[in-house]
Short mmCIF file of C-alpha atoms in Angstrom, two decimals:
data_model
loop_
_atom_site.label_atom_id
_atom_site.label_comp_id
_atom_site.label_asym_id
_atom_site.label_seq_id
_atom_site.Cartn_x
_atom_site.Cartn_y
_atom_site.Cartn_z
CA MET A 1 180.43 208.24 -11.93
CA ALA A 2 180.84 208.30 -15.72
CA ARG A 3 184.18 208.44 -17.47
CA ARG A 4 183.48 211.54 -19.53
CA PRO A 5 186.23 214.07 -18.75
CA ASP A 6 185.41 215.75 -22.08
CA GLY A 7 181.99 216.56 -20.67
CA VAL A 8 183.05 218.42 -17.53
CA GLU A 9 183.21 221.84 -19.18
CA VAL A 10 179.96 221.28 -21.07
CA VAL A 11 178.11 220.16 -17.95
CA ALA A 12 179.38 223.21 -16.04
CA ALA A 13 178.20 225.53 -18.84
CA VAL A 14 174.73 223.99 -19.03
CA ARG A 15 174.40 224.27 -15.24
CA ARG A 16 175.52 227.91 -15.40
CA VAL A 17 172.92 228.78 -18.01
CA PHE A 18 169.99 226.66 -16.81
CA ARG A 19 170.40 226.27 -13.04
CA ASP A 20 171.85 229.71 -12.32
CA GLY A 21 169.29 231.29 -14.63
CA LEU A 22 166.44 229.72 -12.70
CA LEU A 23 167.91 230.62 -9.32
CA THR A 24 168.73 234.25 -10.13
CA GLY A 25 166.32 235.03 -12.96
CA LYS A 26 169.28 236.51 -14.87
CA SER A 27 170.60 235.72 -18.32
CA ALA A 28 174.05 234.14 -18.77
CA PHE A 29 174.43 235.91 -22.13
CA ALA A 30 173.33 239.33 -20.86
CA PRO A 31 173.50 239.42 -17.01
CA GLU A 32 171.57 242.71 -16.88
CA SER A 33 168.59 241.00 -18.51
CA ALA A 34 165.94 239.28 -16.36
CA ALA A 35 165.30 236.62 -18.99
CA TRP A 36 164.63 233.67 -16.65
CA THR A 37 161.47 234.96 -15.02
CA ALA A 38 158.01 233.42 -14.88
CA ALA A 39 156.64 236.24 -17.06
CA THR A 40 159.26 235.68 -19.77
CA ALA A 41 158.82 231.89 -19.69
CA THR A 42 155.06 232.30 -19.97
CA ASP A 43 155.48 234.60 -22.97
CA LEU A 44 157.77 232.06 -24.65
CA ARG A 45 155.32 229.25 -23.87
CA ALA A 46 152.44 231.23 -25.36
CA ARG A 47 154.39 231.89 -28.55
CA PHE A 48 156.05 228.50 -29.04
CA VAL A 49 154.05 225.80 -27.25
CA ASP A 50 150.56 227.25 -27.60
CA ARG A 51 151.04 228.31 -31.24
CA PRO A 52 152.83 225.39 -32.92
CA ASP A 53 154.03 225.95 -36.46
CA GLU A 54 153.29 222.72 -38.34
CA SER A 55 154.81 223.79 -41.64
CA SER A 56 157.68 221.89 -43.26
CA ASP A 57 160.15 224.72 -42.65
CA THR A 58 163.22 224.26 -40.47
CA PHE A 59 163.03 224.62 -36.70
CA VAL A 60 164.77 228.02 -36.72
CA VAL A 61 162.63 229.42 -39.54
CA LYS A 62 159.48 228.43 -37.68
CA LEU A 63 160.87 229.78 -34.41
CA SER A 64 161.57 233.12 -36.08
CA ARG A 65 157.89 233.42 -37.01
CA GLN A 66 156.76 232.38 -33.54
CA LEU A 67 159.03 234.95 -31.88
CA ALA A 68 158.25 237.81 -34.27
CA GLY A 69 157.70 240.94 -32.17
CA ALA A 70 158.68 239.22 -28.92
CA PRO A 71 160.38 241.21 -26.14
CA ALA A 72 164.16 240.98 -26.09
CA GLU A 73 164.09 238.97 -22.85
CA THR A 74 161.96 236.28 -24.51
CA ILE A 75 164.42 236.04 -27.39
CA VAL A 76 167.38 235.82 -25.00
CA LEU A 77 165.65 233.02 -23.08
CA ALA A 78 164.96 231.16 -26.33
CA ALA A 79 168.62 231.47 -27.37
CA GLU A 80 169.85 230.21 -24.01
CA LEU A 81 167.50 227.23 -24.10
CA LEU A 82 168.82 226.47 -27.58
CA PHE A 83 172.31 226.54 -26.04
CA VAL A 84 171.19 224.08 -23.34
CA ASN A 85 169.71 221.85 -26.04
CA MET A 86 172.69 221.81 -28.42
CA ALA A 87 175.80 222.22 -26.23
CA PRO A 88 176.07 218.55 -25.12
CA LEU A 89 175.89 217.16 -28.67
CA VAL A 90 179.08 215.90 -30.32
CA PRO A 91 180.24 217.62 -33.55
CA GLU A 92 179.28 214.52 -35.56
CA GLN A 93 175.67 215.47 -34.85
CA ILE A 94 176.00 219.23 -35.09
CA GLY A 95 179.25 221.15 -35.38
CA VAL A 96 180.39 224.00 -33.16
CA ALA A 97 180.18 226.51 -36.02
CA LYS A 98 176.60 225.50 -36.77
CA LYS A 99 175.61 225.74 -33.11
CA LEU A 100 177.03 229.25 -32.92
CA GLN A 101 175.33 230.24 -36.16
CA LEU A 102 171.92 229.13 -34.91
CA ILE A 103 172.25 230.81 -31.52
CA ARG A 104 173.53 234.05 -33.07
CA GLU A 105 170.65 234.04 -35.52
CA VAL A 106 168.12 233.79 -32.71
CA LEU A 107 169.85 236.56 -30.75
CA SER A 108 169.77 238.79 -33.83
CA TRP A 109 165.98 238.89 -33.67
CA ALA A 110 166.03 241.19 -30.65
CA GLU A 111 164.34 244.52 -31.39
CA PRO A 112 166.72 247.29 -32.58
CA ASP A 113 165.46 249.67 -29.90
CA VAL A 114 166.37 247.46 -26.92
CA PRO A 115 168.52 248.87 -24.11
CA ASP A 116 172.23 249.21 -24.82
CA PHE A 117 173.15 246.23 -22.66
CA LEU A 118 171.05 243.97 -24.91
CA ARG A 119 172.63 245.10 -28.14
CA HIS A 120 175.23 243.00 -29.96
CA LEU A 121 174.32 239.94 -27.95
CA ALA A 122 176.65 236.95 -28.28
CA VAL A 123 177.56 233.71 -26.55
CA PRO A 124 180.16 234.66 -23.91
CA PRO A 125 183.66 233.20 -24.54
CA GLY A 126 183.44 231.17 -21.35
CA LEU A 127 180.35 229.42 -22.68
CA GLU A 128 181.27 229.30 -26.37
CA SER A 129 184.06 226.78 -25.75
CA ALA A 130 181.53 224.42 -24.16
CA LEU A 131 179.70 224.02 -27.49
CA LYS A 132 182.21 221.28 -28.39
CA GLY A 133 179.84 218.68 -26.93
CA PHE A 134 180.61 215.24 -25.54
CA LEU A 135 177.50 213.10 -25.96
CA HIS A 136 175.67 211.50 -28.88
CA GLY A 137 172.01 212.35 -28.51
CA GLY A 138 170.64 209.93 -31.11
CA GLN A 139 168.57 210.71 -34.17
CA GLY A 140 165.78 212.17 -32.03
CA PHE A 141 167.93 215.20 -31.24
CA LEU A 142 168.03 216.06 -34.93
CA ASN A 143 164.44 215.14 -35.79
CA TYR A 144 162.56 216.39 -32.73
CA ARG A 145 164.23 219.61 -31.64
CA TRP A 146 160.78 221.21 -31.41
CA ALA A 147 159.74 218.57 -28.84
CA GLN A 148 162.91 219.02 -26.80
CA PHE A 149 162.52 222.78 -26.89
CA GLN A 150 158.92 222.36 -25.78
CA ILE A 151 160.05 220.36 -22.73
CA LEU A 152 162.64 223.01 -21.82
CA VAL A 153 160.20 225.91 -22.13
CA LEU A 154 157.58 224.20 -19.97
CA LEU A 155 160.17 223.21 -17.36
CA VAL A 156 161.39 226.79 -17.04
CA GLU A 157 157.85 228.10 -16.71
CA ARG A 158 157.08 225.64 -13.92
CA LEU A 159 160.34 226.29 -12.08
CA ALA A 160 160.46 230.07 -12.45
CA GLY A 161 157.15 230.64 -10.69
CA PRO A 162 157.67 229.32 -7.12
CA PRO A 163 159.72 231.21 -4.48
CA ARG A 164 163.49 230.79 -4.65
CA PRO A 165 163.76 228.32 -1.72
CA GLU A 166 161.34 226.00 -3.48
CA ARG A 167 163.20 226.35 -6.79
CA GLU A 168 166.47 225.66 -5.05
CA ALA A 169 165.07 222.57 -3.33
CA LEU A 170 163.91 221.15 -6.68
CA LEU A 171 167.22 221.91 -8.37
CA ASP A 172 169.14 220.25 -5.52
CA ASP A 173 167.09 217.03 -5.53
CA PRO A 174 167.79 214.83 -8.57
CA TRP A 175 164.80 212.56 -8.05
CA ARG A 176 162.24 215.33 -7.48
CA PHE A 177 163.62 217.14 -10.51
CA ARG A 178 163.32 213.97 -12.58
CA ASP A 179 159.71 213.56 -11.45
CA LEU A 180 158.99 217.13 -12.56
CA CYS A 181 160.56 216.47 -15.97
CA PHE A 182 158.40 213.43 -16.59
CA ALA A 183 155.32 215.24 -15.33
CA VAL A 184 155.99 217.86 -18.00
CA GLN A 185 156.43 215.08 -20.56
CA ASP A 186 153.09 213.59 -19.52
CA SER A 187 151.44 217.00 -19.90
CA VAL A 188 152.41 217.29 -23.59
CA GLY A 189 151.02 213.85 -24.42
CA HIS A 190 154.05 212.42 -26.26
CA LYS A 191 157.60 211.22 -25.60
CA LYS A 192 159.40 212.81 -28.54
CA GLY A 193 161.34 215.10 -26.21
CA ARG A 194 162.45 212.49 -23.70
CA ALA A 195 166.06 212.38 -24.94
CA GLN A 196 166.32 216.02 -23.83
CA ILE A 197 165.18 215.00 -20.35
CA HIS A 198 167.85 212.31 -20.05
CA VAL A 199 170.61 214.65 -21.24
CA LEU A 200 169.46 217.49 -18.96
CA LEU A 201 169.35 215.14 -15.97
CA HIS A 202 172.99 214.21 -16.50
CA ALA A 203 174.02 217.83 -17.05
CA LEU A 204 172.40 219.01 -13.81
CA PHE A 205 173.19 215.90 -11.73
CA PRO A 206 176.26 214.25 -13.28
CA ASP A 207 176.98 212.19 -10.16
CA THR A 208 173.49 210.67 -10.22
CA PHE A 209 172.52 210.16 -13.86
CA GLN A 210 174.57 208.54 -16.61
CA PRO A 211 175.46 210.48 -19.81
CA ILE A 212 172.93 208.46 -21.80
CA ALA A 213 170.25 210.05 -23.99
CA SER A 214 168.33 206.84 -24.75
CA ALA A 215 165.82 205.30 -22.34
CA HIS A 216 166.14 202.09 -24.35
CA HIS A 217 169.90 201.97 -23.82
CA LYS A 218 169.46 202.50 -20.10
CA HIS A 219 167.05 199.59 -19.93
CA GLU A 220 169.32 197.30 -21.98
CA ILE A 221 172.28 198.06 -19.70
CA VAL A 222 170.25 197.24 -16.61
CA LYS A 223 169.09 193.97 -18.19
CA ALA A 224 172.60 192.95 -19.23
CA PHE A 225 174.13 193.69 -15.80
CA ALA A 226 171.14 192.65 -13.66
CA ASP A 227 173.16 190.03 -11.76
CA GLU A 228 175.72 192.64 -10.67
CA ILE A 229 173.29 195.25 -9.35
CA PRO A 230 173.64 195.22 -5.56
CA GLY A 231 170.56 193.65 -4.03
CA ARG A 232 168.20 193.29 -6.94
CA PRO A 233 166.93 195.54 -9.75
CA THR A 234 164.30 197.95 -8.49
CA GLY A 235 162.57 198.49 -11.84
CA ASP A 236 163.77 202.12 -11.86
CA ASP A 237 166.48 202.14 -14.53
CA ASP A 238 168.12 205.37 -13.33
CA LYS A 239 168.39 204.16 -9.74
CA ASP A 240 169.60 200.75 -10.86
CA LEU A 241 172.24 202.37 -13.10
CA LEU A 242 173.44 204.52 -10.20
CA ALA A 243 173.81 201.46 -7.95
CA LEU A 244 175.45 199.47 -10.76
CA SER A 245 177.94 202.15 -11.81
CA THR A 246 178.91 202.79 -8.18
CA PHE A 247 179.47 199.08 -7.59
CA LEU A 248 181.49 198.56 -10.79
CA ALA A 249 183.63 201.66 -10.19
CA GLU A 250 184.50 200.52 -6.66
CA ARG A 251 185.13 196.93 -7.77
CA ASP A 252 187.27 197.76 -10.82
CA GLY A 253 188.90 200.91 -9.48
CA THR A 254 187.93 203.01 -12.51
CA PRO A 255 184.99 205.24 -13.47
CA VAL A 256 182.40 203.55 -15.67
CA ASP A 257 181.32 204.64 -19.14
CA PHE A 258 178.83 202.13 -20.50
CA TYR A 259 179.70 203.12 -24.08
CA ASP A 260 183.31 201.98 -23.59
CA GLU A 261 184.80 198.54 -23.30
CA PRO A 262 184.70 196.33 -21.38
CA TRP A 263 181.15 197.34 -20.56
CA VAL A 264 179.61 198.16 -23.94
CA GLY A 265 180.20 194.65 -25.27
CA ARG A 266 178.06 193.27 -22.48
CA TRP A 267 174.88 195.12 -23.40
CA ARG A 268 175.13 196.67 -26.87
CA LYS A 269 174.53 193.44 -28.78
CA GLY A 270 171.24 192.96 -26.99
CA ALA A 271 170.25 196.56 -27.64
CA VAL A 272 170.94 196.31 -31.36
CA GLU A 273 169.99 192.75 -32.25
CA HIS A 274 166.50 192.42 -30.85
CA GLU A 275 163.89 190.45 -32.76
CA GLN A 276 162.33 192.93 -35.15
CA ARG A 277 162.66 196.63 -35.76
CA GLY A 278 160.91 199.12 -37.98
CA TRP A 279 162.60 201.63 -40.27
CA LEU A 280 161.20 204.71 -42.02
CA VAL A 281 162.65 204.88 -45.55
CA ARG A 282 161.82 207.94 -47.66
CA GLY A 283 160.71 207.12 -51.18
CA TYR A 284 158.39 210.01 -52.01
CA ASN A 285 159.76 213.33 -53.26
CA VAL A 286 163.42 212.33 -52.93
CA ASP A 287 165.14 215.12 -54.86
CA GLY A 288 161.97 215.34 -56.95
CA HIS A 289 161.63 211.58 -57.53
CA ASP A 290 158.81 209.30 -56.40
CA PHE A 291 160.27 205.79 -56.12
CA ILE A 292 157.36 204.20 -54.27
CA PRO A 293 155.45 202.87 -57.33
CA ALA A 294 158.61 201.01 -58.47
CA TRP A 295 159.27 199.77 -54.94
CA VAL A 296 155.77 198.31 -54.65
CA ARG A 297 155.82 196.87 -58.18
CA ASP A 298 159.30 195.30 -58.04
CA GLY A 299 159.60 194.48 -54.34
CA TYR A 300 162.45 196.58 -52.96
CA CYS A 301 163.30 199.83 -51.18
CA SER A 302 166.35 202.05 -51.72
CA VAL A 303 168.38 204.96 -50.40
CA SER A 304 170.14 207.66 -52.39
CA TRP A 305 173.31 209.60 -51.41
CA ARG A 306 174.42 209.49 -55.04
CA GLU A 307 177.65 211.36 -54.19
CA VAL A 308 178.90 208.39 -52.14
CA PRO A 309 180.31 205.51 -54.22
CA GLU A 310 179.45 201.85 -53.65
CA ILE A 311 180.05 200.63 -50.10
CA PRO A 312 179.90 196.87 -49.48
CA ALA A 313 176.88 195.57 -47.59
CA GLY A 314 177.69 194.85 -43.96
CA SER A 315 180.47 197.46 -43.77
CA PRO A 316 181.39 198.63 -40.25
CA LYS A 317 180.44 202.14 -39.20
CA GLN A 318 184.02 203.45 -39.41
CA GLN A 319 184.32 202.33 -43.04
CA VAL A 320 181.03 204.01 -43.94
CA GLN A 321 182.06 207.22 -42.16
CA GLN A 322 185.39 207.27 -44.01
CA ALA A 323 183.70 206.75 -47.38
CA VAL A 324 181.24 209.56 -46.65
CA ALA A 325 183.99 211.92 -45.48
CA GLU A 326 185.99 211.30 -48.66
CA ALA A 327 182.93 211.72 -50.91
CA LEU A 328 181.54 214.83 -49.16
CA PRO A 329 184.58 216.85 -48.02
CA GLU A 330 182.78 220.19 -48.32
CA ALA A 331 179.59 219.12 -46.56
CA SER A 332 178.68 220.20 -43.04
CA ALA A 333 179.39 217.86 -40.12
CA GLN A 334 175.63 217.40 -39.66
CA LEU A 335 175.12 216.38 -43.30
CA ARG A 336 178.05 213.93 -43.20
CA TRP A 337 176.71 212.44 -39.97
CA ALA A 338 173.24 212.00 -41.50
CA ALA A 339 174.68 210.34 -44.62
CA ALA A 340 176.89 207.97 -42.62
CA TYR A 341 174.09 207.10 -40.21
CA GLN A 342 171.53 206.37 -42.94
CA LEU A 343 173.94 204.38 -45.09
CA HIS A 344 175.26 202.33 -42.16
CA VAL A 345 171.72 201.50 -41.05
CA PHE A 346 170.65 200.53 -44.57
CA LEU A 347 173.77 198.52 -45.39
CA THR A 348 174.55 196.89 -42.06
CA VAL A 349 172.10 197.41 -39.21
CA MET A 350 168.85 196.64 -41.04
CA ARG A 351 168.18 192.89 -40.94
CA GLU A 352 166.04 190.33 -42.72
CA GLY A 353 162.62 190.30 -41.07
CA ASP A 354 162.69 193.97 -40.07
CA LEU A 355 159.81 196.20 -41.13
CA VAL A 356 160.17 199.17 -43.47
CA VAL A 357 157.62 201.95 -43.75
CA THR A 358 157.34 204.64 -46.41
CA VAL A 359 154.70 207.33 -46.78
CA THR A 360 153.16 209.66 -49.34
CA PRO A 361 150.77 212.51 -48.51
CA ASP A 362 147.89 210.03 -48.90
CA GLU A 363 149.26 206.54 -48.23
CA VAL A 364 151.36 204.44 -45.87
CA HIS A 365 153.18 201.37 -47.22
CA VAL A 366 154.63 198.70 -44.92
CA GLY A 367 156.94 195.90 -46.01
CA THR A 368 159.26 193.20 -44.63
CA VAL A 369 162.97 193.13 -45.46
CA LEU A 370 163.85 189.90 -47.29
CA GLY A 371 167.62 190.08 -47.64
CA PRO A 372 170.90 192.04 -47.66
CA ALA A 373 171.62 195.29 -49.44
CA THR A 374 172.79 195.32 -53.05
CA TYR A 375 174.16 198.01 -55.36
CA ASP A 376 172.50 198.33 -58.79
CA ALA A 377 173.10 201.59 -60.69
CA SER A 378 171.20 200.52 -63.81
CA ASP A 379 168.24 202.75 -62.91
CA GLY A 380 170.43 205.66 -61.86
CA LEU A 381 172.48 206.50 -58.78
CA ASP A 382 169.42 207.85 -56.92
CA ASN A 383 168.03 204.33 -56.78
CA ALA A 384 171.20 202.23 -56.64
CA ARG A 385 171.34 200.94 -53.04
CA ARG A 386 168.50 198.46 -52.60
CA ARG A 387 167.02 196.01 -50.15
CA PRO A 388 164.55 193.32 -51.29
CA VAL A 389 161.20 193.89 -49.55
CA ARG A 390 157.88 192.08 -49.54
#
């Protein structure tokens, strides 16, 4: 239903790893390994979900501690779930080389005395090419990988246990599978991993679910096109999107991608320009600086990225991305994406009346944006891009 030909190979790879793994119990990276069993999933759950690492280290550093001494099958399962998590993401979020580096690092943790068939593990060539990605997962995919990984681990544990006919029935029914995903989300008590659910639903059922990672975007599309949904909206955004995309594709004679024109212009404005939003702006321990006392005293907030020269307030995303690419040619794709995203939000997306929040280890400060961004390097480049805040 969605016009994403660049996603066909990625979707097939995710299905091969996740669906085939659950149906056969076998690894896609090492077919001789029974990595997708209930026992292996339970071991991974006990190490990762039941023993959370709340340190400030990176996801992979924390995962390495959690998997220390784990059987090789557990490590293989973890690496393949990391593949499922990262493969759909576009290079602007995380590049192919970085994806491979992370997966190879996890695979390297396998014990040296494992059987020969588990030595020198690597992403098979037929799957490696699918790491190119096709979908933008939003900031949550970078900030909450632990929550997404948690969802995947718990899903595998629940699905690996029942007999194969029951597993197959769940993996063939998009709506029952969706219900299981959200039951897992309810069991963890938060929604920080829900983008993973939306992406996995599209990967496993591309003819049913749109390639959209954001529940908010789904709802905004349904609102904007409510008059064109056959019958009337049901209140179930996924089912309404399926009916809508089917209707539009048949009417216009072309597959529908709601992030392309002429459709995106119908809903995106409403999704972006709602009444008031809140933004987290880091002011404490920014490269060793604590800007918050000055912010509170003088009534402003700021962002850094000192390497990037002045960009006019209100600049379109493409202009910001170009400026970042020229200023940071040696940086990773992920770092350039983060810089462009943060600068575009601060310069253009953030609006008067929005809330800003900044935190220290002991305090939370909340303010209201009073006006557009300015560039003032008199206090140093770390503090040059400012927004007036009350």
